[in-house]
mmCIF file of C-alpha atoms and ligand atoms in Angstrom:
data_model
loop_
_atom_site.group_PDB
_atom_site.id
_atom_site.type_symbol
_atom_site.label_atom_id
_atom_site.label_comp_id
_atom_site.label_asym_id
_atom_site.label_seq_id
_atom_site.Cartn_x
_atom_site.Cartn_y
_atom_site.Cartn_z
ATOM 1 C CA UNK A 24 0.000 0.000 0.000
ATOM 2 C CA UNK A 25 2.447 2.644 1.168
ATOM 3 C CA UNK A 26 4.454 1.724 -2.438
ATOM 4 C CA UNK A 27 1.100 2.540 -4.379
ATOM 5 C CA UNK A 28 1.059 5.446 -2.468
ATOM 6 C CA UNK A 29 4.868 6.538 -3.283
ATOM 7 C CA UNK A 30 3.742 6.123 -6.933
ATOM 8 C CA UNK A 31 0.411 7.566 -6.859
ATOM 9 C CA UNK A 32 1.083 10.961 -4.639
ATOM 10 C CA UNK A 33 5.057 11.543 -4.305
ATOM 11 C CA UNK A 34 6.202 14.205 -4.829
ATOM 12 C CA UNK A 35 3.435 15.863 -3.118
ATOM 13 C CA UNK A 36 2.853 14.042 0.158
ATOM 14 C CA UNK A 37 5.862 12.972 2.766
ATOM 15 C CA UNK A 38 5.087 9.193 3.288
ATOM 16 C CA UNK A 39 5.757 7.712 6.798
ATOM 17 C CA UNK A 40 5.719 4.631 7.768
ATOM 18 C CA UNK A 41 4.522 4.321 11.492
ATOM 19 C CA UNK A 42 2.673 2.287 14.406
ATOM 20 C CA UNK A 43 -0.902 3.983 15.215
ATOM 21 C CA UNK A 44 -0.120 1.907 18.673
ATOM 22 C CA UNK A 45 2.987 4.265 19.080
ATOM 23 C CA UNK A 46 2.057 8.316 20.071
ATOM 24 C CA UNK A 47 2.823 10.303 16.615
ATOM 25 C CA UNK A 48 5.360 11.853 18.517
ATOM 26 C CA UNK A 49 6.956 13.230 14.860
ATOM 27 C CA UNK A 50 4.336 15.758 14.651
ATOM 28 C CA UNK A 51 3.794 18.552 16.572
ATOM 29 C CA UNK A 52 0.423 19.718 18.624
ATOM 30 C CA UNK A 53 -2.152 21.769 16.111
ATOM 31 C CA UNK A 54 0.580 21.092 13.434
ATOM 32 C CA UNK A 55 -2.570 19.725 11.269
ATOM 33 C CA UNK A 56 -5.750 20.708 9.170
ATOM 34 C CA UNK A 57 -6.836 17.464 9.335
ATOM 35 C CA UNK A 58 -6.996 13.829 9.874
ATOM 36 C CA UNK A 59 -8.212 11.043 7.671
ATOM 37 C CA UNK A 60 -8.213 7.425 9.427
ATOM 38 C CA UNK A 61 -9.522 4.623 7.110
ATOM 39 C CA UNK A 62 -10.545 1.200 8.048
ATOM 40 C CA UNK A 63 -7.850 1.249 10.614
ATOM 41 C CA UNK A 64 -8.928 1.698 14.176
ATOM 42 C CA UNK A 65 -10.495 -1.227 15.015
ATOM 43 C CA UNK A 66 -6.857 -2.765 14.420
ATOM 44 C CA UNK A 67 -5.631 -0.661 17.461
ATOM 45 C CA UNK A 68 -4.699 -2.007 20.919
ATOM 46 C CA UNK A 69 -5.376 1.384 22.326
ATOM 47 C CA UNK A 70 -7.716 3.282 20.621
ATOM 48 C CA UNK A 71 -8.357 5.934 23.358
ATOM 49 C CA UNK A 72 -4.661 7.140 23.272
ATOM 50 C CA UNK A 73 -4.569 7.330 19.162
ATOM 51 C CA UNK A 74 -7.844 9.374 19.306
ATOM 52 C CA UNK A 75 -5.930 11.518 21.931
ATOM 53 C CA UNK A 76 -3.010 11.667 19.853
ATOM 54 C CA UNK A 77 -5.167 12.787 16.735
ATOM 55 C CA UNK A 78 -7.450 15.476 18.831
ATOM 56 C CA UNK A 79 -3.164 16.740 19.694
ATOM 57 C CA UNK A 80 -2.022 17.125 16.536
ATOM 58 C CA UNK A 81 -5.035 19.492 14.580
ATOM 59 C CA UNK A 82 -5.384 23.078 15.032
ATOM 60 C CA UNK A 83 -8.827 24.497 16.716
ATOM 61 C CA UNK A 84 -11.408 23.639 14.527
ATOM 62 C CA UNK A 85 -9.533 20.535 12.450
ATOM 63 C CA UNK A 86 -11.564 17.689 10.827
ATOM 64 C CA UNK A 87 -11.491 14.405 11.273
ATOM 65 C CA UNK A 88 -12.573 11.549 9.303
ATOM 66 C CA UNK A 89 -12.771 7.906 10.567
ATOM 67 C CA UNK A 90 -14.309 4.603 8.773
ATOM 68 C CA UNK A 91 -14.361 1.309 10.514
ATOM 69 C CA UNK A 92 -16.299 -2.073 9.865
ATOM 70 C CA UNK A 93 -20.018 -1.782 10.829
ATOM 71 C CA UNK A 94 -20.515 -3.160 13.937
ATOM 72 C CA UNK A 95 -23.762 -4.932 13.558
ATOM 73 C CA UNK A 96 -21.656 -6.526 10.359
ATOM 74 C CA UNK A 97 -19.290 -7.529 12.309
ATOM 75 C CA UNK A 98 -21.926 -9.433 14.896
ATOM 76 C CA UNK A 99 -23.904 -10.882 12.288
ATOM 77 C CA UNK A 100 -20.712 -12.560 10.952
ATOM 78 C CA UNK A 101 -18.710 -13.790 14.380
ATOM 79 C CA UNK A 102 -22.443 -13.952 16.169
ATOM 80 C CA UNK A 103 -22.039 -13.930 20.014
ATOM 81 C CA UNK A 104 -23.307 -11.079 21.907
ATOM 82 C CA UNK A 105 -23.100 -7.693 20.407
ATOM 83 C CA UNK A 106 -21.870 -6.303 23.198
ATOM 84 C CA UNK A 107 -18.479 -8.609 23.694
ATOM 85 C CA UNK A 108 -15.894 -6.367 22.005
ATOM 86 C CA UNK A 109 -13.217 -9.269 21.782
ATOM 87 C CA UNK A 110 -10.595 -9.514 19.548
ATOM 88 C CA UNK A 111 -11.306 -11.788 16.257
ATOM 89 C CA UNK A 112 -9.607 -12.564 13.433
ATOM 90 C CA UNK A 113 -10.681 -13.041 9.829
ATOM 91 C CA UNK A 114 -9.663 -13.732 6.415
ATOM 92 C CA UNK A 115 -10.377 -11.697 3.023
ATOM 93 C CA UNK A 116 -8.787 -14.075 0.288
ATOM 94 C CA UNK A 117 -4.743 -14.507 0.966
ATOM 95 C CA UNK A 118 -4.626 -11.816 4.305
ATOM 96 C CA UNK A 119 -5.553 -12.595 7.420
ATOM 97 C CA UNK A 120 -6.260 -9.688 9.901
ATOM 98 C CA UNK A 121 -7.294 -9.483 13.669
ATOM 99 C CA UNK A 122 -9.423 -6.379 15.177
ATOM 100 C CA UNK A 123 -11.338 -5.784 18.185
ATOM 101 C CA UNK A 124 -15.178 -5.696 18.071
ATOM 102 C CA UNK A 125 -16.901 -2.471 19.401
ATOM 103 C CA UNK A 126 -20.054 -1.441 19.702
ATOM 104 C CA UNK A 127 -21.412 1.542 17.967
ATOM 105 C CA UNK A 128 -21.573 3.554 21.250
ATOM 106 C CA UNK A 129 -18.165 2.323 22.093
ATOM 107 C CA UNK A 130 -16.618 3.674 18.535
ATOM 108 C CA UNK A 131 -18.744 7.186 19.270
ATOM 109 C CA UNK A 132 -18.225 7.743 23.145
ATOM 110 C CA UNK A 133 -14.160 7.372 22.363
ATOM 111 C CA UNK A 134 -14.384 9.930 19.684
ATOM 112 C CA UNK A 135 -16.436 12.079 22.080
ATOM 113 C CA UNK A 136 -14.374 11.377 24.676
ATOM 114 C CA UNK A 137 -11.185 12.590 22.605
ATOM 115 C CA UNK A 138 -12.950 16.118 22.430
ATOM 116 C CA UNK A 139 -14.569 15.973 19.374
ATOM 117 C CA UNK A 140 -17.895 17.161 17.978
ATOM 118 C CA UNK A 141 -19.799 14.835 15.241
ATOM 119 C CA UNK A 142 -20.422 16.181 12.232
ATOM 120 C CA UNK A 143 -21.916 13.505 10.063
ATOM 121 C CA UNK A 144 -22.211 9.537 10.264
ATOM 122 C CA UNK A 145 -22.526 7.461 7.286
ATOM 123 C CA UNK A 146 -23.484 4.191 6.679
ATOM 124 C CA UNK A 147 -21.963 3.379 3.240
ATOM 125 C CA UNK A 148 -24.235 1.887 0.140
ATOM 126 C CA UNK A 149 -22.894 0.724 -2.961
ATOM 127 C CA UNK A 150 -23.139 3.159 -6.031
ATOM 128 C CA UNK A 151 -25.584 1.673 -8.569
ATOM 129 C CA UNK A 152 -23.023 0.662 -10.603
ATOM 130 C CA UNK A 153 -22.101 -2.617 -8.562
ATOM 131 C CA UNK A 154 -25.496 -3.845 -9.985
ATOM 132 C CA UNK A 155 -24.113 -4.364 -13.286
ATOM 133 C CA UNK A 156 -20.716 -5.858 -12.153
ATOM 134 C CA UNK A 157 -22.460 -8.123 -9.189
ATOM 135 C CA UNK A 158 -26.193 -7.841 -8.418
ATOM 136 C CA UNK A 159 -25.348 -10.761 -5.423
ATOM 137 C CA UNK A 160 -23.354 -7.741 -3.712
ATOM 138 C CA UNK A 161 -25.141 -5.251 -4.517
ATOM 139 C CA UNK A 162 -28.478 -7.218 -2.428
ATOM 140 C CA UNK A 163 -26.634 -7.976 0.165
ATOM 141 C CA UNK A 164 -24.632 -5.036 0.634
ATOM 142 C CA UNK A 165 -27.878 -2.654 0.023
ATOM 143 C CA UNK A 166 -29.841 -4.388 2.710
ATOM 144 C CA UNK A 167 -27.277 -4.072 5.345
ATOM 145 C CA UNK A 168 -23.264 -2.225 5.856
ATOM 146 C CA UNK A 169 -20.826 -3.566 5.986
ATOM 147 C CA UNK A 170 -19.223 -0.315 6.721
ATOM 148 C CA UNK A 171 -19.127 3.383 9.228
ATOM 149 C CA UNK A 172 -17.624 6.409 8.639
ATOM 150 C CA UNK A 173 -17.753 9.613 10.364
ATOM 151 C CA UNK A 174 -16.548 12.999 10.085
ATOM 152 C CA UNK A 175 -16.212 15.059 13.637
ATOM 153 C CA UNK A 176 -14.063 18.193 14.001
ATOM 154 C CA UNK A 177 -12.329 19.461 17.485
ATOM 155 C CA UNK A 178 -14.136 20.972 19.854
ATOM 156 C CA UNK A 179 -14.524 24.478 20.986
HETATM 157 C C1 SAM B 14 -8.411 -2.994 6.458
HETATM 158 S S1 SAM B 14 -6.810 -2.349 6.067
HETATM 159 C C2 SAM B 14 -7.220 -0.725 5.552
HETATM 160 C C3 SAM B 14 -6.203 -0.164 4.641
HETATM 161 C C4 SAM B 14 -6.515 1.216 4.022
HETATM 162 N N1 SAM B 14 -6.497 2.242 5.031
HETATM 163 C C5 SAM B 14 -7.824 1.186 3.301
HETATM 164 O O1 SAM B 14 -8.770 1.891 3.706
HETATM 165 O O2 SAM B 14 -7.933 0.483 2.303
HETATM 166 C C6 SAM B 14 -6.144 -2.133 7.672
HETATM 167 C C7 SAM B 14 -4.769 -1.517 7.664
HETATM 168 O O3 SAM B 14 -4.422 -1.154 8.997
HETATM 169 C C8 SAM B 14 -3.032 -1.317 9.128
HETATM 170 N N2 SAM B 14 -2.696 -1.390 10.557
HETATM 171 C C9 SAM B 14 -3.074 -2.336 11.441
HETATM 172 N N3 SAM B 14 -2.549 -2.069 12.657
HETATM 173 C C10 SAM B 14 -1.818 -0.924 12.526
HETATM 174 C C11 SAM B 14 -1.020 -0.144 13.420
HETATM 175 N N4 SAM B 14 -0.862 -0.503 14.704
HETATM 176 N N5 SAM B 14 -0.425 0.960 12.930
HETATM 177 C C12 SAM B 14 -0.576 1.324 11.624
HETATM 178 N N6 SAM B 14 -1.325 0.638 10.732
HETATM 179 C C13 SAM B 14 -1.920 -0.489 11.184
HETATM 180 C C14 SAM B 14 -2.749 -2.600 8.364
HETATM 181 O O4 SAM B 14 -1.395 -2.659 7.989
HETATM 182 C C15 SAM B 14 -3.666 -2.438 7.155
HETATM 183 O O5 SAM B 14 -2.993 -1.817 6.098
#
């Protein structure tokens, strides 16, 4: 990914490679406009502290943009009780990951908790489109996401 990226965006962006688990101790506080977090949070050990560590680094007013898997996707595929946020693992073809299950109030309260104030929260569909390419996905993934993203900005 961070090679597609290199090809893609330098010479425009700096590309670091880093542990979200580690404080981003190579920026400085309100160094940044804003912060866009993809599908990667739920991967975290200690997501309290990164959300901390994100609210540090943007300037009064900064945006922030977070997507993580759906949660009540993520219960109707391990089953259980919703409300055990344990660590699972799962497999998407060749990769293997493991993430810790949250609730939706869980995922929320932390960001509210860092000192942010929601802005929007979206609960993805697929673009008409997919019908034409697979109308099995398109169902499934119409009648239920997969899927939550929010953007939130800093408080005060
Ligand atoms: C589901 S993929 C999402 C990738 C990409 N952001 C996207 O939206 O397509 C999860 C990514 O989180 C990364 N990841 C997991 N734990 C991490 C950590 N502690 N620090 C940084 N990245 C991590 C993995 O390497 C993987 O690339």
């Amino acid at each position: 990914m961070l090679a597609g990226v290199a090809r893609e965006a330098a010479p425009m962006a700096t590309i670091v490679h880093h542990d979200l688990d580690v404080p981003l101790g190579f920026l400085p506080d309100a160094s940044q406009d804003g912060v866009v977090c993809a599908l990667v949070i739920h991967h975290l050990s200690d997501r309290p502290r990164f959300l901390s560590e994100v609210r540090r680094i943007l300037r009064p007013g900064g945006w922030f943009v977070l997507s993580s898997t759906h949660p009540t996707a993520d219960w109707g595929y391990f089953g259980g009780s919703y409300f055990d946020e344990r660590w699972v693992t799962r497999s998407f073809g060749e990769a293997t990951m493991e993430y810790q299950l949250m609730t939706m109030s869980t995922l929320l309260n932390e960001v509210a908790d860092a000192g942010f104030v929601l802005e929007r929260l979206v609960e993805p569909q697929p673009v008409e489109a997919l019908r034409m390419i697979d109308a099995e996905q398109f169902d499934k993934w119409s009648s239920a996401p997969i899927f939550v993203a929010l953007r939130a900005h800093v408080a005060g």
